[in-house]
PDB file of C-alpha atoms and ligand atoms in Angstrom:
ATOM      1  CA  MET A   1       0.000   0.000   0.000  1.00 97.00           C
ATOM      2  CA  ASN A   2       1.432   3.372  -1.042  1.00 98.00           C
ATOM      3  CA  LEU A   3       0.344   6.186   1.271  1.00 98.00           C
ATOM      4  CA  ILE A   4       0.959   9.916   1.518  1.00 98.00           C
ATOM      5  CA  LEU A   5       0.635  11.861   4.773  1.00 98.00           C
ATOM      6  CA  LEU A   6      -0.311  15.425   3.955  1.00 98.00           C
ATOM      7  CA  GLY A   7      -0.788  18.256   6.411  1.00 98.00           C
ATOM      8  CA  PRO A   8       0.725  21.466   7.735  1.00 98.00           C
ATOM      9  CA  PRO A   9       3.899  21.495   9.833  1.00 98.00           C
ATOM     10  CA  GLY A  10       2.894  20.206  13.260  1.00 98.00           C
ATOM     11  CA  ALA A  11      -0.209  18.340  12.039  1.00 98.00           C
ATOM     12  CA  GLY A  12       1.089  15.085  13.526  1.00 98.00           C
ATOM     13  CA  LYS A  13       2.384  13.399  10.364  1.00 98.00           C
ATOM     14  CA  GLY A  14       5.543  12.053  11.991  1.00 96.00           C
ATOM     15  CA  THR A  15       3.698  10.956  15.146  1.00 97.00           C
ATOM     16  CA  GLN A  16       1.109   9.010  13.146  1.00 98.00           C
ATOM     17  CA  ALA A  17       3.670   7.641  10.674  1.00 97.00           C
ATOM     18  CA  LYS A  18       5.571   5.912  13.491  1.00 95.00           C
ATOM     19  CA  LYS A  19       2.389   4.127  14.589  1.00 97.00           C
ATOM     20  CA  MET A  20       1.440   3.222  11.015  1.00 98.00           C
ATOM     21  CA  VAL A  21       4.857   1.645  10.385  1.00 97.00           C
ATOM     22  CA  GLU A  22       4.300  -0.631  13.360  1.00 96.00           C
ATOM     23  CA  LYS A  23       0.770  -1.587  12.311  1.00 97.00           C
ATOM     24  CA  LEU A  24       1.180  -1.838   8.533  1.00 97.00           C
ATOM     25  CA  GLY A  25       4.757  -3.124   8.310  1.00 97.00           C
ATOM     26  CA  ILE A  26       5.769  -0.691   5.574  1.00 98.00           C
ATOM     27  CA  PRO A  27       8.462   1.991   5.996  1.00 98.00           C
ATOM     28  CA  GLN A  28       8.038   5.708   6.697  1.00 98.00           C
ATOM     29  CA  ILE A  29       9.886   7.911   4.245  1.00 98.00           C
ATOM     30  CA  SER A  30      10.294  11.375   5.731  1.00 98.00           C
ATOM     31  CA  THR A  31      12.131  13.865   3.527  1.00 98.00           C
ATOM     32  CA  GLY A  32      12.517  16.084   6.625  1.00 97.00           C
ATOM     33  CA  ASP A  33      14.286  13.252   8.534  1.00 96.00           C
ATOM     34  CA  ILE A  34      16.488  12.427   5.526  1.00 97.00           C
ATOM     35  CA  LEU A  35      17.451  16.097   5.080  1.00 97.00           C
ATOM     36  CA  ARG A  36      18.184  16.542   8.807  1.00 96.00           C
ATOM     37  CA  ALA A  37      20.412  13.449   8.720  1.00 96.00           C
ATOM     38  CA  ALA A  38      22.310  14.980   5.755  1.00 97.00           C
ATOM     39  CA  VAL A  39      22.683  18.271   7.673  1.00 96.00           C
ATOM     40  CA  LYS A  40      24.068  16.378  10.673  1.00 95.00           C
ATOM     41  CA  GLU A  41      26.519  14.444   8.515  1.00 97.00           C
ATOM     42  CA  GLY A  42      27.606  17.675   6.825  1.00 97.00           C
ATOM     43  CA  THR A  43      27.188  16.330   3.281  1.00 98.00           C
ATOM     44  CA  ALA A  44      27.076  18.789   0.340  1.00 96.00           C
ATOM     45  CA  MET A  45      23.312  18.246   0.107  1.00 96.00           C
ATOM     46  CA  GLY A  46      22.939  18.888   3.840  1.00 97.00           C
ATOM     47  CA  ILE A  47      24.929  22.123   3.777  1.00 97.00           C
ATOM     48  CA  GLU A  48      22.832  23.399   0.863  1.00 96.00           C
ATOM     49  CA  ALA A  49      19.506  22.260   2.352  1.00 97.00           C
ATOM     50  CA  LYS A  50      20.134  23.798   5.796  1.00 97.00           C
ATOM     51  CA  LYS A  51      19.942  27.348   4.412  1.00 96.00           C
ATOM     52  CA  TYR A  52      16.382  26.743   3.219  1.00 97.00           C
ATOM     53  CA  MET A  53      15.298  24.723   6.260  1.00 97.00           C
ATOM     54  CA  ASP A  54      16.445  27.273   8.845  1.00 95.00           C
ATOM     55  CA  ALA A  55      14.613  30.020   6.946  1.00 94.00           C
ATOM     56  CA  GLY A  56      11.400  27.961   6.880  1.00 96.00           C
ATOM     57  CA  LYS A  57      11.526  27.662   3.094  1.00 97.00           C
ATOM     58  CA  LEU A  58      11.175  24.544   0.966  1.00 98.00           C
ATOM     59  CA  VAL A  59      14.328  22.879  -0.316  1.00 98.00           C
ATOM     60  CA  PRO A  60      14.415  22.942  -4.154  1.00 98.00           C
ATOM     61  CA  ASP A  61      12.186  20.344  -5.829  1.00 98.00           C
ATOM     62  CA  GLU A  62      15.018  18.578  -7.688  1.00 97.00           C
ATOM     63  CA  VAL A  63      16.808  17.803  -4.401  1.00 97.00           C
ATOM     64  CA  VAL A  64      13.838  16.124  -2.698  1.00 98.00           C
ATOM     65  CA  ILE A  65      12.624  14.454  -5.900  1.00 98.00           C
ATOM     66  CA  GLY A  66      16.085  12.871  -6.236  1.00 97.00           C
ATOM     67  CA  ILE A  67      15.914  11.619  -2.640  1.00 97.00           C
ATOM     68  CA  ILE A  68      12.524   9.964  -3.207  1.00 98.00           C
ATOM     69  CA  ARG A  69      13.461   8.516  -6.590  1.00 97.00           C
ATOM     70  CA  ASP A  70      16.309   6.556  -4.959  1.00 96.00           C
ATOM     71  CA  ARG A  71      14.491   5.692  -1.751  1.00 97.00           C
ATOM     72  CA  ILE A  72      11.312   4.103  -3.149  1.00 97.00           C
ATOM     73  CA  LYS A  73      13.390   1.662  -5.212  1.00 95.00           C
ATOM     74  CA  GLU A  74      14.886   0.098  -2.084  1.00 97.00           C
ATOM     75  CA  ALA A  75      13.924  -3.445  -1.133  1.00 97.00           C
ATOM     76  CA  ASP A  76      11.989  -2.492   2.017  1.00 97.00           C
ATOM     77  CA  CYS A  77       9.506  -0.538  -0.137  1.00 97.00           C
ATOM     78  CA  ALA A  78       8.429  -3.633  -2.105  1.00 95.00           C
ATOM     79  CA  LYS A  79       5.115  -3.866  -0.185  1.00 96.00           C
ATOM     80  CA  GLY A  80       4.576  -0.115  -0.100  1.00 98.00           C
ATOM     81  CA  PHE A  81       5.594   2.979   1.845  1.00 98.00           C
ATOM     82  CA  ILE A  82       4.326   5.925   3.860  1.00 98.00           C
ATOM     83  CA  LEU A  83       5.483   9.244   2.456  1.00 98.00           C
ATOM     84  CA  ASP A  84       5.704  11.815   5.260  1.00 98.00           C
ATOM     85  CA  GLY A  85       6.349  15.385   4.133  1.00 98.00           C
ATOM     86  CA  PHE A  86       6.588  14.575   0.425  1.00 98.00           C
ATOM     87  CA  PRO A  87       5.222  15.740  -1.978  1.00 98.00           C
ATOM     88  CA  ARG A  88       5.000  19.371  -0.879  1.00 98.00           C
ATOM     89  CA  THR A  89       4.569  21.086  -4.262  1.00 98.00           C
ATOM     90  CA  VAL A  90       2.569  20.268  -7.372  1.00 98.00           C
ATOM     91  CA  ALA A  91       5.861  19.749  -9.264  1.00 98.00           C
ATOM     92  CA  GLN A  92       6.888  17.127  -6.673  1.00 98.00           C
ATOM     93  CA  ALA A  93       3.489  15.405  -6.950  1.00 98.00           C
ATOM     94  CA  GLU A  94       3.752  15.272 -10.738  1.00 98.00           C
ATOM     95  CA  ALA A  95       7.282  13.852 -10.527  1.00 98.00           C
ATOM     96  CA  LEU A  96       6.043  11.217  -8.063  1.00 98.00           C
ATOM     97  CA  ASP A  97       3.198  10.230 -10.405  1.00 98.00           C
ATOM     98  CA  GLU A  98       5.717   9.718 -13.205  1.00 98.00           C
ATOM     99  CA  MET A  99       8.036   7.625 -11.022  1.00 97.00           C
ATOM    100  CA  LEU A 100       5.222   5.389  -9.833  1.00 97.00           C
ATOM    101  CA  LYS A 101       3.817   4.989 -13.317  1.00 97.00           C
ATOM    102  CA  GLY A 102       7.253   3.825 -14.464  1.00 96.00           C
ATOM    103  CA  MET A 103       7.138   1.177 -11.717  1.00 95.00           C
ATOM    104  CA  GLY A 104       3.563   0.099 -12.573  1.00 96.00           C
ATOM    105  CA  GLN A 105       2.308   1.519  -9.271  1.00 96.00           C
ATOM    106  CA  ASP A 106       0.091   4.281  -7.936  1.00 97.00           C
ATOM    107  CA  ILE A 107      -0.780   6.098  -4.707  1.00 98.00           C
ATOM    108  CA  ASP A 108      -3.600   4.375  -2.817  1.00 98.00           C
ATOM    109  CA  HIS A 109      -4.584   7.009  -0.250  1.00 98.00           C
ATOM    110  CA  VAL A 110      -3.627  10.564   0.645  1.00 98.00           C
ATOM    111  CA  ILE A 111      -4.237  11.012   4.373  1.00 98.00           C
ATOM    112  CA  SER A 112      -4.935  14.716   4.791  1.00 98.00           C
ATOM    113  CA  ILE A 113      -4.487  15.601   8.477  1.00 98.00           C
ATOM    114  CA  GLU A 114      -6.432  18.771   9.224  1.00 98.00           C
ATOM    115  CA  VAL A 115      -5.345  21.047  12.085  1.00 98.00           C
ATOM    116  CA  PRO A 116      -6.141  24.773  12.276  1.00 96.00           C
ATOM    117  CA  ASP A 117      -3.166  27.169  12.181  1.00 94.00           C
ATOM    118  CA  SER A 118      -4.154  28.432  15.638  1.00 93.00           C
ATOM    119  CA  ALA A 119      -3.121  25.069  17.175  1.00 96.00           C
ATOM    120  CA  LEU A 120       0.105  24.624  15.231  1.00 97.00           C
ATOM    121  CA  LEU A 121       2.309  27.307  16.810  1.00 95.00           C
ATOM    122  CA  GLU A 122       1.965  25.763  20.279  1.00 95.00           C
ATOM    123  CA  ARG A 123       2.549  22.268  18.917  1.00 97.00           C
ATOM    124  CA  LEU A 124       5.727  23.314  17.135  1.00 97.00           C
ATOM    125  CA  THR A 125       7.287  25.550  19.795  1.00 96.00           C
ATOM    126  CA  GLY A 126       6.772  22.711  22.326  1.00 96.00           C
ATOM    127  CA  ARG A 127       7.987  19.942  20.009  1.00 97.00           C
ATOM    128  CA  ARG A 128      11.117  18.013  20.951  1.00 97.00           C
ATOM    129  CA  MET A 129      12.661  15.686  18.388  1.00 96.00           C
ATOM    130  CA  CYS A 130      14.920  12.668  18.362  1.00 95.00           C
ATOM    131  CA  SER A 131      17.363  11.983  15.539  1.00 91.00           C
ATOM    132  CA  CYS A 132      15.461   8.693  14.972  1.00 91.00           C
ATOM    133  CA  GLY A 133      12.532  10.820  13.786  1.00 91.00           C
ATOM    134  CA  ALA A 134      10.332  10.385  16.873  1.00 94.00           C
ATOM    135  CA  SER A 135       8.717  13.577  18.119  1.00 95.00           C
ATOM    136  CA  TYR A 136       7.418  14.538  21.530  1.00 97.00           C
ATOM    137  CA  HIS A 137       5.768  17.565  23.107  1.00 97.00           C
ATOM    138  CA  ILE A 138       6.654  19.197  26.406  1.00 96.00           C
ATOM    139  CA  MET A 139       2.941  19.277  27.388  1.00 95.00           C
ATOM    140  CA  PHE A 140       0.880  17.096  25.029  1.00 95.00           C
ATOM    141  CA  ASN A 141       3.108  14.100  24.411  1.00 95.00           C
ATOM    142  CA  LYS A 142       5.808  13.784  27.051  1.00 96.00           C
ATOM    143  CA  PRO A 143       8.472  11.075  26.811  1.00 97.00           C
ATOM    144  CA  LYS A 144       8.588   8.643  29.741  1.00 97.00           C
ATOM    145  CA  GLN A 145      11.871  10.182  30.871  1.00 97.00           C
ATOM    146  CA  GLU A 146      12.373  13.915  30.340  1.00 96.00           C
ATOM    147  CA  GLY A 147      14.643  14.706  27.376  1.00 97.00           C
ATOM    148  CA  ILE A 148      15.081  11.041  26.338  1.00 98.00           C
ATOM    149  CA  CYS A 149      13.466   9.212  23.399  1.00 97.00           C
ATOM    150  CA  ASP A 150      11.137   6.334  24.399  1.00 96.00           C
ATOM    151  CA  LEU A 151      11.932   4.463  21.188  1.00 93.00           C
ATOM    152  CA  CYS A 152      15.731   4.577  20.994  1.00 96.00           C
ATOM    153  CA  GLY A 153      17.057   6.258  24.152  1.00 97.00           C
ATOM    154  CA  GLY A 154      18.413   9.181  22.088  1.00 97.00           C
ATOM    155  CA  LYS A 155      18.697  12.717  23.484  1.00 98.00           C
ATOM    156  CA  LEU A 156      15.818  15.011  22.463  1.00 98.00           C
ATOM    157  CA  TYR A 157      16.465  18.415  20.899  1.00 96.00           C
ATOM    158  CA  HIS A 158      14.561  21.528  19.856  1.00 95.00           C
ATOM    159  CA  ARG A 159      14.703  21.949  16.086  1.00 94.00           C
ATOM    160  CA  ASP A 160      16.289  25.165  14.767  1.00 90.00           C
ATOM    161  CA  ASP A 161      13.232  25.733  12.576  1.00 94.00           C
ATOM    162  CA  ASP A 162      10.747  25.218  15.437  1.00 95.00           C
ATOM    163  CA  LYS A 163      11.259  28.848  16.518  1.00 93.00           C
ATOM    164  CA  GLU A 164       8.438  31.338  16.043  1.00 92.00           C
ATOM    165  CA  GLU A 165       9.868  33.230  13.040  1.00 92.00           C
ATOM    166  CA  ALA A 166      10.581  30.128  10.953  1.00 95.00           C
ATOM    167  CA  ILE A 167       7.233  28.592  11.965  1.00 96.00           C
ATOM    168  CA  THR A 168       5.336  31.611  10.636  1.00 96.00           C
ATOM    169  CA  GLU A 169       7.239  31.364   7.350  1.00 97.00           C
ATOM    170  CA  ARG A 170       6.587  27.608   7.105  1.00 97.00           C
ATOM    171  CA  LEU A 171       2.854  28.089   7.612  1.00 97.00           C
ATOM    172  CA  VAL A 172       2.688  30.760   4.902  1.00 97.00           C
ATOM    173  CA  ASN A 173       4.605  28.477   2.536  1.00 97.00           C
ATOM    174  CA  TYR A 174       2.398  25.530   3.428  1.00 98.00           C
ATOM    175  CA  HIS A 175      -0.743  27.402   2.386  1.00 98.00           C
ATOM    176  CA  ARG A 176       0.890  28.771  -0.751  1.00 98.00           C
ATOM    177  CA  GLN A 177       2.803  25.722  -2.020  1.00 98.00           C
ATOM    178  CA  THR A 178       1.502  22.551  -0.328  1.00 98.00           C
ATOM    179  CA  ALA A 179      -2.213  23.039   0.407  1.00 97.00           C
ATOM    180  CA  PRO A 180      -2.965  23.086  -3.379  1.00 98.00           C
ATOM    181  CA  LEU A 181      -2.066  19.369  -3.330  1.00 98.00           C
ATOM    182  CA  ILE A 182      -5.328  18.657  -1.517  1.00 98.00           C
ATOM    183  CA  ASP A 183      -7.126  19.786  -4.656  1.00 98.00           C
ATOM    184  CA  PHE A 184      -4.633  17.956  -6.902  1.00 98.00           C
ATOM    185  CA  TYR A 185      -5.320  14.615  -5.176  1.00 98.00           C
ATOM    186  CA  THR A 186      -9.044  15.256  -4.628  1.00 98.00           C
ATOM    187  CA  LYS A 187      -9.415  15.354  -8.411  1.00 98.00           C
ATOM    188  CA  LYS A 188      -7.807  11.902  -8.503  1.00 97.00           C
ATOM    189  CA  GLY A 189     -10.193  10.633  -5.788  1.00 98.00           C
ATOM    190  CA  LYS A 190      -7.353   9.887  -3.361  1.00 98.00           C
ATOM    191  CA  VAL A 191      -7.926  12.257  -0.426  1.00 98.00           C
ATOM    192  CA  ARG A 192      -9.059  10.915   2.968  1.00 98.00           C
ATOM    193  CA  PRO A 193      -9.595  13.926   5.268  1.00 98.00           C
ATOM    194  CA  ILE A 194      -8.809  13.196   8.917  1.00 98.00           C
ATOM    195  CA  PRO A 195      -9.437  15.694  11.751  1.00 98.00           C
ATOM    196  CA  GLY A 196      -6.023  16.095  13.398  1.00 98.00           C
ATOM    197  CA  THR A 197      -7.180  17.467  16.744  1.00 96.00           C
ATOM    198  CA  GLY A 198      -7.997  15.113  19.617  1.00 95.00           C
ATOM    199  CA  SER A 199      -5.945  12.274  21.021  1.00 96.00           C
ATOM    200  CA  VAL A 200      -3.110  10.646  19.079  1.00 97.00           C
ATOM    201  CA  ASP A 201      -4.841   7.254  19.433  1.00 98.00           C
ATOM    202  CA  ASP A 202      -8.224   8.488  18.157  1.00 98.00           C
ATOM    203  CA  ILE A 203      -6.572  10.102  15.132  1.00 98.00           C
ATOM    204  CA  PHE A 204      -4.662   6.890  14.482  1.00 98.00           C
ATOM    205  CA  ALA A 205      -7.907   4.869  14.600  1.00 98.00           C
ATOM    206  CA  ALA A 206      -9.495   7.234  12.063  1.00 98.00           C
ATOM    207  CA  ILE A 207      -6.490   6.826   9.749  1.00 98.00           C
ATOM    208  CA  MET A 208      -6.663   3.043   9.991  1.00 98.00           C
ATOM    209  CA  ASP A 209     -10.396   3.136   9.170  1.00 97.00           C
ATOM    210  CA  ALA A 210      -9.654   5.239   6.111  1.00 97.00           C
ATOM    211  CA  VAL A 211      -6.926   2.967   4.733  1.00 96.00           C
ATOM    212  CA  GLU A 212      -8.371  -0.402   5.691  1.00 90.00           C
ATOM    213  CA  GLY A 213     -12.092   0.407   5.477  1.00 73.00           C
TER     214      GLY A 213
HETATM  215  P1  LIG B   1       7.411  19.383   9.587  1.00 85.03           P
HETATM  216  O1  LIG B   1       7.509  18.097  10.376  1.00 85.03           O
HETATM  217  O2  LIG B   1       7.463  20.565  10.487  1.00 85.03           O
HETATM  218  O3  LIG B   1       6.289  19.368   8.622  1.00 85.03           O
HETATM  219  P2  LIG B   1       9.623  18.414   7.997  1.00 85.03           P
HETATM  220  O4  LIG B   1      10.472  17.714   8.969  1.00 85.03           O
HETATM  221  O5  LIG B   1       8.745  17.579   7.120  1.00 85.03           O
HETATM  222  O6  LIG B   1       8.753  19.513   8.763  1.00 85.03           O
HETATM  223  O7  LIG B   1      10.504  19.335   7.055  1.00 85.03           O
HETATM  224  C1  LIG B   1      11.439  20.237   7.604  1.00 85.03           C
HETATM  225  C2  LIG B   1      12.011  21.096   6.502  1.00 85.03           C
HETATM  226  O8  LIG B   1      12.688  20.252   5.539  1.00 85.03           O
HETATM  227  C3  LIG B   1      10.989  21.871   5.675  1.00 85.03           C
HETATM  228  O9  LIG B   1      10.639  23.114   6.266  1.00 85.03           O
HETATM  229  C4  LIG B   1      11.743  22.055   4.356  1.00 85.03           C
HETATM  230  O10 LIG B   1      12.734  23.067   4.453  1.00 85.03           O
HETATM  231  C5  LIG B   1      12.475  20.727   4.225  1.00 85.03           C
HETATM  232  N1  LIG B   1      11.661  19.736   3.491  1.00 85.03           N
HETATM  233  C6  LIG B   1      11.171  18.560   3.967  1.00 85.03           C
HETATM  234  N2  LIG B   1      10.470  17.916   3.019  1.00 85.03           N
HETATM  235  C7  LIG B   1      10.489  18.702   1.920  1.00 85.03           C
HETATM  236  C8  LIG B   1       9.931  18.609   0.607  1.00 85.03           C
HETATM  237  N3  LIG B   1       9.177  17.558   0.234  1.00 85.03           N
HETATM  238  N4  LIG B   1      10.169  19.627  -0.265  1.00 85.03           N
HETATM  239  C9  LIG B   1      10.928  20.677   0.082  1.00 85.03           C
HETATM  240  N5  LIG B   1      11.477  20.837   1.296  1.00 85.03           N
HETATM  241  C10 LIG B   1      11.258  19.861   2.212  1.00 85.03           C
HETATM  242  P1  LIG B   2       4.508  16.868  11.759  1.00 85.03           P
HETATM  243  O1  LIG B   2       5.378  15.665  11.445  1.00 85.03           O
HETATM  244  O2  LIG B   2       3.225  16.866  10.979  1.00 85.03           O
HETATM  245  O3  LIG B   2       5.230  18.166  11.653  1.00 85.03           O
HETATM  246  P2  LIG B   2       4.623  15.915  14.546  1.00 85.03           P
HETATM  247  O4  LIG B   2       4.154  14.498  14.473  1.00 85.03           O
HETATM  248  O5  LIG B   2       6.078  16.145  14.726  1.00 85.03           O
HETATM  249  O6  LIG B   2       4.045  16.743  13.284  1.00 85.03           O
HETATM  250  O7  LIG B   2       3.808  16.627  15.716  1.00 85.03           O
HETATM  251  C1  LIG B   2       4.014  18.008  16.008  1.00 85.03           C
HETATM  252  C2  LIG B   2       3.959  18.239  17.516  1.00 85.03           C
HETATM  253  O8  LIG B   2       2.628  18.035  17.987  1.00 85.03           O
HETATM  254  C3  LIG B   2       4.829  17.285  18.321  1.00 85.03           C
HETATM  255  O9  LIG B   2       5.313  17.991  19.454  1.00 85.03           O
HETATM  256  C4  LIG B   2       3.857  16.175  18.736  1.00 85.03           C
HETATM  257  O10 LIG B   2       4.275  15.526  19.930  1.00 85.03           O
HETATM  258  C5  LIG B   2       2.580  16.958  18.937  1.00 85.03           C
HETATM  259  N1  LIG B   2       1.372  16.207  18.601  1.00 85.03           N
HETATM  260  C6  LIG B   2       1.218  15.217  17.673  1.00 85.03           C
HETATM  261  N2  LIG B   2      -0.056  14.765  17.649  1.00 85.03           N
HETATM  262  C7  LIG B   2      -0.735  15.495  18.567  1.00 85.03           C
HETATM  263  C8  LIG B   2      -2.096  15.511  19.025  1.00 85.03           C
HETATM  264  N3  LIG B   2      -3.028  14.695  18.490  1.00 85.03           N
HETATM  265  N4  LIG B   2      -2.430  16.402  19.980  1.00 85.03           N
HETATM  266  C9  LIG B   2      -1.498  17.249  20.512  1.00 85.03           C
HETATM  267  N5  LIG B   2      -0.211  17.287  20.135  1.00 85.03           N
HETATM  268  C10 LIG B   2       0.173  16.424  19.179  1.00 85.03           C
HETATM  269 ZN1  LIG B   3      14.647   8.186  19.142  1.00 85.03          ZN
END
C-alpha cells in the first residue's frame, strides 16, 4: 500500500507515521528526517539544504525528488511505503506520479491531516525531536523520561526551525505551495480527510479506518 501523509507542519504526520509503520509493516519515508540526517553528517546536500530549512523555506524540488526517486526503489519498499512530508509542491506530486507509473504503481490514499493554524504554533514551539525521527511535546506528548526518546534512548532536541519566526514562514509556505495538493489529489479521488485534533490514538484509529475500510 502506497500512502501519503499530507498536512501542515505540526499536524502530527511524523507521530502518526511511526504508529502506522508498526501496524502496517511498511516503511516511513520522511524527507525532513532524511534532510536533517544529511545536515548532521555535513554532506554537500545537507549544507545546501540547511539554508532553506532554517529560513522555513522549501528545499528545491530537484533535491527532494532525487531523494525519493532513490528511496522508493529500495527493497523495504516492495510492499509499499508511507510518504511523510513529500510531496510538498505540485511539481513534486507530478514527478512522483511519473516515477510510480514507471514502476507500474500508484498512490492508494492521501491522508490529509487537518489542524487549524491556531493550534500549530503551540505544537511546534513545544515539540522536541529525536534523531530517529520520533517527536514529543513538552505538554501534550511527554516522553517517559524527560529529554530522552522512548523508542531509541536518544537525546531530544529543539529543532532550529521550530522557533516562532521560521514557523510563521513555514505556515505561509504551506498554504501557498503545499495546500494546493489537496485539490490535486481530490481530483484523482485519493484524499481521505482526517481531523487532526484530539488524542493521538483516536486520530490513528481514524487513519486506519480510512486505509483499511
Ligand atoms: P514538519 O515536520 O514541520 O512538517 P519536515 O520535517 O517535514 O517539517 O521538514 C522540515 C524542513 O525540511 C521543511 O521546512 C523544508 O525546508 C524541508 N523539506 C522537507 N520535506 C520537503 C519537501 N518535500 N520539499 C521541500 N522541502 C522539504
Ligand atoms: P509533523 O510531522 O506533521 O510536523 P509531529 O508528528 O512532529 O508533526 O507533531 C508536532 C507536535 O505536535 C509534536 O510535538 C507532537 O508531539 C505533537 N502532537 C502530535 N499529535 C498530537 C495531538 N493529536 N495532539 C497534541 N499534540 C500532538
Ligand atoms: Zn529516538
